[in-house]
CSV table of C-alpha atoms and ligand atoms in Angstrom, one decimal:
chain,number,residue,atom,x,y,z
I,1,UNK,CA,-16.7,-16.5,12.1
I,2,UNK,CA,-13.6,-16.2,14.2
I,3,UNK,CA,-11.4,-13.6,12.9
I,4,UNK,CA,-7.7,-13.2,14.0
I,5,UNK,CA,-6.5,-9.6,13.9
I,6,UNK,CA,-2.7,-9.4,13.6
I,7,UNK,CA,-1.6,-5.8,14.9
I,8,UNK,CA,0.9,-4.1,17.0
I,9,UNK,CA,-1.1,-0.9,17.6
I,10,UNK,CA,-4.8,-0.3,17.6
I,11,UNK,CA,-5.5,2.8,15.4
I,12,UNK,CA,-8.8,4.3,14.5
I,13,UNK,CA,-9.0,2.0,11.6
I,14,UNK,CA,-8.6,-1.1,13.6
I,15,UNK,CA,-11.2,0.2,16.2
I,16,UNK,CA,-13.7,0.6,13.4
I,17,UNK,CA,-13.2,-2.9,12.1
I,18,UNK,CA,-13.3,-4.3,15.6
I,19,UNK,CA,-16.6,-2.7,16.4
I,20,UNK,CA,-18.2,-3.6,13.0
I,21,UNK,CA,-17.0,-7.3,13.7
I,22,UNK,CA,-18.4,-7.3,17.2
I,23,UNK,CA,-21.6,-5.6,16.2
I,24,UNK,CA,-22.2,-8.3,13.8
I,25,UNK,CA,-21.6,-11.1,16.5
I,26,UNK,CA,-18.2,-12.4,15.2
I,27,UNK,CA,-15.6,-13.6,17.4
I,28,UNK,CA,-12.3,-11.6,17.2
I,29,UNK,CA,-8.9,-13.0,18.4
I,30,UNK,CA,-6.6,-10.0,18.9
I,31,UNK,CA,-3.1,-11.1,18.2
I,32,UNK,CA,-0.5,-8.5,19.2
I,33,UNK,CA,2.5,-9.6,17.2
I,34,UNK,CA,4.8,-8.2,19.8
I,35,UNK,CA,3.9,-10.7,22.3
I,36,UNK,CA,4.1,-13.7,20.1
I,37,UNK,CA,6.7,-16.4,19.8
I,38,UNK,CA,6.2,-17.8,16.1
I,39,UNK,CA,7.4,-21.4,16.3
I,40,UNK,CA,8.5,-22.8,12.9
I,41,UNK,CA,6.9,-26.2,13.8
I,42,UNK,CA,3.8,-25.5,15.7
I,43,UNK,CA,1.1,-22.8,15.5
I,44,UNK,CA,0.7,-20.7,18.8
I,45,UNK,CA,-2.6,-21.5,20.6
I,46,UNK,CA,-4.1,-18.1,19.5
I,47,UNK,CA,-4.1,-19.4,15.9
I,48,UNK,CA,-6.4,-22.4,16.7
I,49,UNK,CA,-9.8,-22.2,15.0
I,50,UNK,CA,-9.4,-19.0,13.3
I,51,UNK,CA,-11.5,-18.7,10.0
I,52,UNK,CA,-9.4,-15.9,8.6
I,53,UNK,CA,-6.6,-13.6,9.8
I,54,UNK,CA,-6.5,-9.9,8.9
I,55,UNK,CA,-3.0,-8.4,8.9
I,56,UNK,CA,-3.1,-4.9,10.3
I,57,UNK,CA,0.6,-4.8,11.4
I,58,UNK,CA,1.9,-1.3,11.1
I,59,UNK,CA,5.6,-2.3,10.7
I,60,UNK,CA,6.3,-3.9,7.3
I,61,UNK,CA,8.8,-6.4,8.6
I,62,UNK,CA,6.2,-7.7,11.1
I,63,UNK,CA,3.7,-7.9,8.5
I,64,UNK,CA,5.8,-9.8,6.2
I,65,UNK,CA,6.9,-12.5,8.7
I,66,UNK,CA,3.7,-12.7,10.6
I,67,UNK,CA,1.7,-13.5,7.5
I,68,UNK,CA,4.2,-16.0,6.3
I,69,UNK,CA,3.8,-17.8,9.5
I,70,UNK,CA,-0.1,-17.7,9.1
I,71,UNK,CA,0.4,-19.4,5.8
I,72,UNK,CA,2.7,-22.1,7.5
I,73,UNK,CA,0.1,-22.7,10.0
I,74,UNK,CA,-2.5,-23.3,7.2
I,75,UNK,CA,-4.6,-20.3,8.5
I,76,UNK,CA,-6.1,-18.1,5.6
I,77,UNK,CA,-4.7,-14.7,5.9
I,78,UNK,CA,-5.4,-11.4,4.1
I,79,UNK,CA,-3.4,-10.1,2.6
I,80,UNK,CA,-1.2,-12.9,1.3
I,81,UNK,CA,2.4,-12.8,2.3
I,82,UNK,CA,3.2,-12.7,-1.5
I,83,UNK,CA,1.1,-9.7,-1.9
I,84,UNK,CA,2.6,-8.0,1.1
I,85,UNK,CA,6.0,-8.7,-0.3
I,86,UNK,CA,5.3,-7.0,-3.6
I,87,UNK,CA,3.6,-4.0,-2.1
I,88,UNK,CA,6.1,-3.4,0.6
I,89,UNK,CA,8.8,-2.9,-2.0
I,90,UNK,CA,8.6,-0.1,-4.5
I,91,UNK,CA,10.8,-1.9,-6.9
I,92,UNK,CA,8.7,-5.1,-6.8
I,93,UNK,CA,5.5,-3.0,-6.9
I,94,UNK,CA,6.7,-1.1,-10.1
I,95,UNK,CA,7.9,-4.3,-11.8
I,96,UNK,CA,4.5,-6.0,-11.1
I,97,UNK,CA,2.5,-3.1,-12.5
I,98,UNK,CA,4.8,-2.8,-15.6
I,99,UNK,CA,4.4,-6.5,-16.2
I,100,UNK,CA,0.7,-6.4,-15.9
I,101,UNK,CA,0.6,-3.7,-18.5
I,102,UNK,CA,-0.7,-1.1,-15.9
I,103,UNK,CA,0.5,2.4,-16.8
I,104,UNK,CA,3.1,3.3,-14.1
I,105,UNK,CA,5.6,6.1,-13.9
I,106,UNK,CA,8.8,5.3,-15.7
I,107,UNK,CA,11.4,4.0,-13.2
I,108,UNK,CA,15.0,3.0,-13.1
I,109,UNK,CA,16.9,1.3,-10.3
I,110,UNK,CA,20.6,1.4,-9.7
I,111,UNK,CA,23.2,0.6,-7.1
I,112,UNK,CA,25.8,3.2,-7.2
I,113,UNK,CA,25.5,7.1,-7.1
I,114,UNK,CA,27.1,7.3,-10.6
I,115,UNK,CA,24.6,5.0,-12.2
I,116,UNK,CA,21.7,6.7,-10.3
I,117,UNK,CA,23.1,10.0,-11.6
I,118,UNK,CA,22.8,8.8,-15.2
I,119,UNK,CA,19.3,7.9,-14.6
I,120,UNK,CA,18.5,11.3,-13.2
I,121,UNK,CA,20.2,13.1,-16.0
I,122,UNK,CA,18.1,10.9,-18.5
I,123,UNK,CA,14.8,11.7,-16.8
I,124,UNK,CA,15.8,15.3,-16.5
I,125,UNK,CA,14.7,17.8,-13.8
I,126,UNK,CA,12.6,17.5,-11.7
I,127,UNK,CA,12.6,13.7,-11.2
I,128,UNK,CA,12.0,11.8,-8.1
I,129,UNK,CA,14.1,9.7,-5.8
I,130,UNK,CA,12.3,7.4,-3.5
I,131,UNK,CA,13.2,5.0,-0.8
I,132,UNK,CA,12.3,1.4,-1.8
I,133,UNK,CA,10.7,0.7,1.5
I,134,UNK,CA,8.7,3.4,3.3
I,135,UNK,CA,5.3,5.1,3.4
I,136,UNK,CA,3.5,8.4,4.3
I,137,UNK,CA,5.8,10.1,1.8
I,138,UNK,CA,8.9,9.9,4.0
I,139,UNK,CA,12.4,10.5,2.6
I,140,UNK,CA,11.1,11.1,-0.9
I,141,UNK,CA,13.0,13.6,-2.8
I,142,UNK,CA,12.0,15.7,-5.8
I,143,UNK,CA,15.2,16.4,-7.5
I,144,UNK,CA,15.3,19.9,-9.3
I,145,UNK,CA,18.9,20.2,-10.2
I,146,UNK,CA,22.2,18.2,-10.8
I,147,UNK,CA,23.7,19.8,-7.5
I,148,UNK,CA,20.7,18.8,-5.6
I,149,UNK,CA,20.9,15.2,-6.9
I,150,UNK,CA,24.6,14.9,-6.1
I,151,UNK,CA,23.9,16.0,-2.5
I,152,UNK,CA,21.0,13.6,-2.0
I,153,UNK,CA,22.8,10.7,-3.6
I,154,UNK,CA,25.9,11.5,-1.4
I,155,UNK,CA,23.8,11.5,1.7
I,156,UNK,CA,22.0,8.3,0.9
I,157,UNK,CA,25.3,6.5,0.0
I,158,UNK,CA,27.0,7.6,3.1
I,159,UNK,CA,24.5,7.9,5.8
I,160,UNK,CA,21.6,5.5,4.7
I,161,UNK,CA,20.7,2.1,5.7
I,162,UNK,CA,21.6,-0.5,3.3
I,163,UNK,CA,18.1,-0.2,1.6
I,164,UNK,CA,18.9,3.4,0.7
I,165,UNK,CA,21.8,2.1,-1.3
I,166,UNK,CA,19.3,1.0,-3.8
I,167,UNK,CA,18.5,4.0,-5.9
I,168,UNK,CA,14.9,4.2,-7.2
I,169,UNK,CA,14.6,7.0,-9.7
I,170,UNK,CA,11.3,7.9,-11.2
I,171,UNK,CA,10.0,10.4,-13.8
I,172,UNK,CA,8.2,13.4,-12.2
I,173,UNK,CA,4.5,13.2,-13.1
I,174,UNK,CA,2.9,16.6,-13.6
I,175,UNK,CA,-0.3,15.7,-11.8
I,176,UNK,CA,-2.9,18.5,-11.2
I,177,UNK,CA,-2.0,19.1,-7.4
I,178,UNK,CA,-3.5,15.9,-6.3
I,179,UNK,CA,-3.5,12.1,-6.4
I,180,UNK,CA,-6.2,9.5,-6.0
I,181,UNK,CA,-6.4,6.9,-3.3
I,182,UNK,CA,-8.7,3.9,-4.0
I,183,UNK,CA,-9.6,1.3,-1.3
I,184,UNK,CA,-10.4,-1.9,-3.2
I,185,UNK,CA,-11.2,-5.4,-2.2
I,186,UNK,CA,-10.0,-8.0,-4.8
I,187,UNK,CA,-10.0,-5.2,-7.3
I,188,UNK,CA,-13.5,-4.0,-6.5
I,189,UNK,CA,-13.4,-0.3,-5.5
I,190,UNK,CA,-15.0,0.4,-2.0
I,191,UNK,CA,-14.3,4.1,-1.7
I,192,UNK,CA,-12.0,6.7,-3.5
I,193,UNK,CA,-10.7,10.1,-2.6
I,194,UNK,CA,-8.5,12.7,-4.0
I,195,UNK,CA,-5.7,14.2,-1.8
I,196,UNK,CA,-4.9,17.7,-2.7
I,197,UNK,CA,-2.0,19.9,-1.6
I,198,UNK,CA,0.2,22.7,-2.8
I,199,UNK,CA,3.1,20.5,-2.0
I,200,UNK,CA,4.3,17.9,-4.4
I,201,UNK,CA,3.6,15.2,-1.8
I,202,UNK,CA,-0.1,14.9,-1.6
I,203,UNK,CA,-0.3,12.1,1.2
I,204,UNK,CA,-3.0,12.6,3.7
I,205,UNK,CA,-0.2,11.9,6.3
I,206,UNK,CA,1.6,15.1,5.0
I,207,UNK,CA,-1.5,17.2,5.6
I,208,UNK,CA,-3.2,17.0,2.2
I,209,UNK,CA,-6.8,18.0,1.9
I,210,UNK,CA,-9.1,15.0,1.2
I,211,UNK,CA,-12.3,14.8,-0.7
I,212,UNK,CA,-14.5,12.0,-2.2
I,213,UNK,CA,-13.8,11.2,-5.8
I,214,UNK,CA,-15.9,9.3,-8.4
I,215,UNK,CA,-13.9,6.8,-10.4
I,216,UNK,CA,-14.6,6.7,-14.2
I,217,UNK,CA,-14.5,3.4,-16.0
I,218,UNK,CA,-10.9,3.7,-16.9
I,219,UNK,CA,-9.9,4.3,-13.3
I,220,UNK,CA,-12.0,1.4,-12.1
I,221,UNK,CA,-10.2,-0.9,-14.8
I,222,UNK,CA,-6.9,0.2,-13.6
I,223,UNK,CA,-7.7,-0.4,-10.0
I,224,UNK,CA,-9.0,-4.0,-11.0
I,225,UNK,CA,-5.8,-4.7,-13.1
I,226,UNK,CA,-3.3,-3.1,-10.5
I,227,UNK,CA,-4.9,-5.1,-7.8
I,228,UNK,CA,-4.7,-8.4,-9.7
I,229,UNK,CA,-1.0,-7.4,-10.5
I,230,UNK,CA,0.0,-7.7,-6.9
I,231,UNK,CA,-2.2,-10.8,-6.1
I,232,UNK,CA,-5.5,-9.1,-5.0
I,233,UNK,CA,-6.6,-8.6,-1.3
I,234,UNK,CA,-7.7,-5.6,0.7
I,235,UNK,CA,-5.5,-3.0,-0.9
I,236,UNK,CA,-5.0,0.8,-1.4
I,237,UNK,CA,-4.4,1.7,-5.0
I,238,UNK,CA,-2.6,5.2,-5.7
I,239,UNK,CA,-3.1,6.8,-9.0
I,240,UNK,CA,-2.2,10.1,-10.3
I,241,UNK,CA,-3.9,12.0,-13.3
I,242,UNK,CA,-1.6,12.6,-16.1
I,243,UNK,CA,-3.6,15.2,-17.8
I,244,UNK,CA,-7.0,17.0,-17.5
I,245,UNK,CA,-9.2,18.5,-20.4
I,246,UNK,CA,-10.8,21.9,-20.5
I,247,UNK,CA,-13.5,20.7,-18.1
I,248,UNK,CA,-11.0,19.6,-15.6
I,249,UNK,CA,-11.8,16.0,-16.3
I,250,UNK,CA,-8.8,13.5,-16.2
I,251,UNK,CA,-7.6,12.4,-19.6
I,252,UNK,CA,-5.5,9.5,-18.3
I,253,UNK,CA,-4.0,7.9,-15.2
I,254,UNK,CA,-0.8,6.4,-14.0
I,255,UNK,CA,-0.8,4.0,-11.0
I,256,UNK,CA,2.3,4.8,-8.9
I,257,UNK,CA,1.8,2.1,-6.2
I,258,UNK,CA,-0.4,-0.4,-4.5
I,259,UNK,CA,-0.4,-0.5,-0.6
I,260,UNK,CA,-1.1,-3.7,1.4
I,261,UNK,CA,-1.9,-2.6,5.0
I,262,UNK,CA,-4.0,0.2,4.1
I,263,UNK,CA,-5.2,3.0,6.3
I,264,UNK,CA,-8.7,3.9,5.6
I,265,UNK,CA,-9.7,6.4,8.2
I,266,UNK,CA,-9.2,9.4,6.0
I,267,UNK,CA,-11.3,7.7,3.2
I,268,UNK,CA,-14.0,6.9,5.7
I,269,UNK,CA,-14.1,10.6,6.7
I,270,UNK,CA,-14.0,11.9,3.1
I,271,UNK,CA,-16.6,9.8,1.7
I,272,UNK,CA,-20.0,8.6,2.9
I,273,UNK,CA,-19.0,4.9,2.5
I,274,UNK,CA,-19.1,2.8,5.6
I,275,UNK,CA,-15.6,1.3,4.8
I,276,UNK,CA,-15.4,-0.9,7.9
I,277,UNK,CA,-18.8,-2.5,7.0
I,278,UNK,CA,-17.7,-3.0,3.4
I,279,UNK,CA,-14.4,-4.6,4.5
I,280,UNK,CA,-16.2,-7.0,7.0
I,281,UNK,CA,-18.6,-7.9,4.2
I,282,UNK,CA,-15.7,-8.9,2.1
I,283,UNK,CA,-14.0,-10.8,5.1
I,284,UNK,CA,-17.2,-12.7,5.6
I,285,UNK,CA,-17.2,-13.7,2.0
I,286,UNK,CA,-13.6,-14.7,2.1
I,287,UNK,CA,-14.0,-16.9,5.3
I,288,UNK,CA,-17.2,-18.6,3.6
I,289,UNK,CA,-14.9,-19.3,0.6
I,290,UNK,CA,-12.3,-20.8,2.6
I,291,UNK,CA,-14.7,-23.0,4.6
I,292,UNK,CA,-16.3,-24.2,1.2
I,293,UNK,CA,-12.7,-25.1,-0.2
I,294,UNK,CA,-12.0,-26.9,3.0
I,295,UNK,CA,-15.2,-28.9,2.8
I,296,UNK,CA,-14.6,-29.9,-0.9
I,297,UNK,CA,-10.9,-30.7,-0.5
H,1,ATP,N1,6.5,10.2,-9.8
H,1,ATP,C1,6.0,11.1,-9.2
H,1,ATP,N2,5.7,12.4,-9.6
H,1,ATP,C2,5.0,13.3,-8.9
H,1,ATP,N3,4.5,13.1,-7.8
H,1,ATP,C3,4.7,11.9,-7.2
H,1,ATP,C4,5.4,10.9,-7.8
H,1,ATP,N4,5.4,9.9,-7.0
H,1,ATP,C5,4.8,10.1,-5.9
H,1,ATP,N5,4.4,11.4,-6.0
H,1,ATP,C6,3.6,12.2,-5.0
H,1,ATP,O1,4.2,11.7,-3.8
H,1,ATP,C7,3.2,11.1,-2.9
H,1,ATP,C8,3.9,10.0,-2.2
H,1,ATP,O2,4.3,9.0,-3.0
H,1,ATP,P1,4.2,7.4,-2.8
H,1,ATP,O3,2.8,7.1,-2.5
H,1,ATP,O4,5.0,6.7,-3.7
H,1,ATP,O5,5.0,7.4,-1.3
H,1,ATP,P2,4.7,6.6,0.0
H,1,ATP,O6,5.7,7.2,1.0
H,1,ATP,O7,4.6,5.1,-0.3
H,1,ATP,O8,3.2,7.0,0.5
H,1,ATP,P3,1.9,6.3,0.9
H,1,ATP,O9,2.1,5.8,2.2
H,1,ATP,O10,0.8,7.3,1.0
H,1,ATP,O11,1.6,5.3,-0.1
H,1,ATP,C9,2.0,10.7,-3.6
H,1,ATP,O12,0.9,10.8,-2.9
H,1,ATP,C10,2.1,11.8,-4.9
H,1,ATP,O13,1.4,12.9,-4.6
């Protein structure tokens, strides 16, 4: 197959994918989105004869538009722009999970400091304020007191980009010092790990320790449902345990978000799963599905 790789920086993750694709004799067309002119009427030459495009853009804005163009050029793309749109925005993400009946932390959104303050007081302390767009735990605030809330809201309202004027307030989940990241292809878990830290933010990018994690049936079901809620694809599903029994086993989960351009280097290191190989297996199946649809159409 001929795989188009949309990217703007080749990270370790993309290196792993590229070498797996090439080892299997697939053709890869690397498309650095920074060099492209995306015409609204005609596909650039680099898009000719692609069986499937894999979006690995780091910047959300690029990812959202570049995948839209793939769709306009009739080139199958994973993840779909509709999925990217939901995952790139925490409000849309939370709404999709709630609508699908997937347990997700209680959240309120408001547009003024005063309204946000009401949500904060309602949730009580601590609670969490998150930017609606962003990753790696950046600009997330655990609000411990009314005076802290006032300060953060004031900073966001005065100094923030317009996206920071949407206040996303969430209940604080008393997780056991870790969260769970699952990489899934169309809802099927590929690999899972826990990210543990003394800090309330347990992102790998914030220095959390990672370790392989075995999913139980409930977690598997939630991964499948959360993936479907955003339109499926190659996704990172983030869960938190909401309680543990005496043996330390989780008694329930909440899904706080689904990510669309998921980094998997930490997962590959923490588990003995050959993540790149699994992703390429899935891509091959996708490309085959697409060519079958084309033949029958
Ligand atoms: N409501 C919450 N209560 C307690 N901890 C939370 C809550 N929401 C998020 N966290 C913690 O903060 C971390 C970052 O949260 P979240 O995944 O929403 O942010 P992000 O910036 O999108 O990160 P990533 O890029 O890893 O997806 C999580 O790994 C989790 O440990």
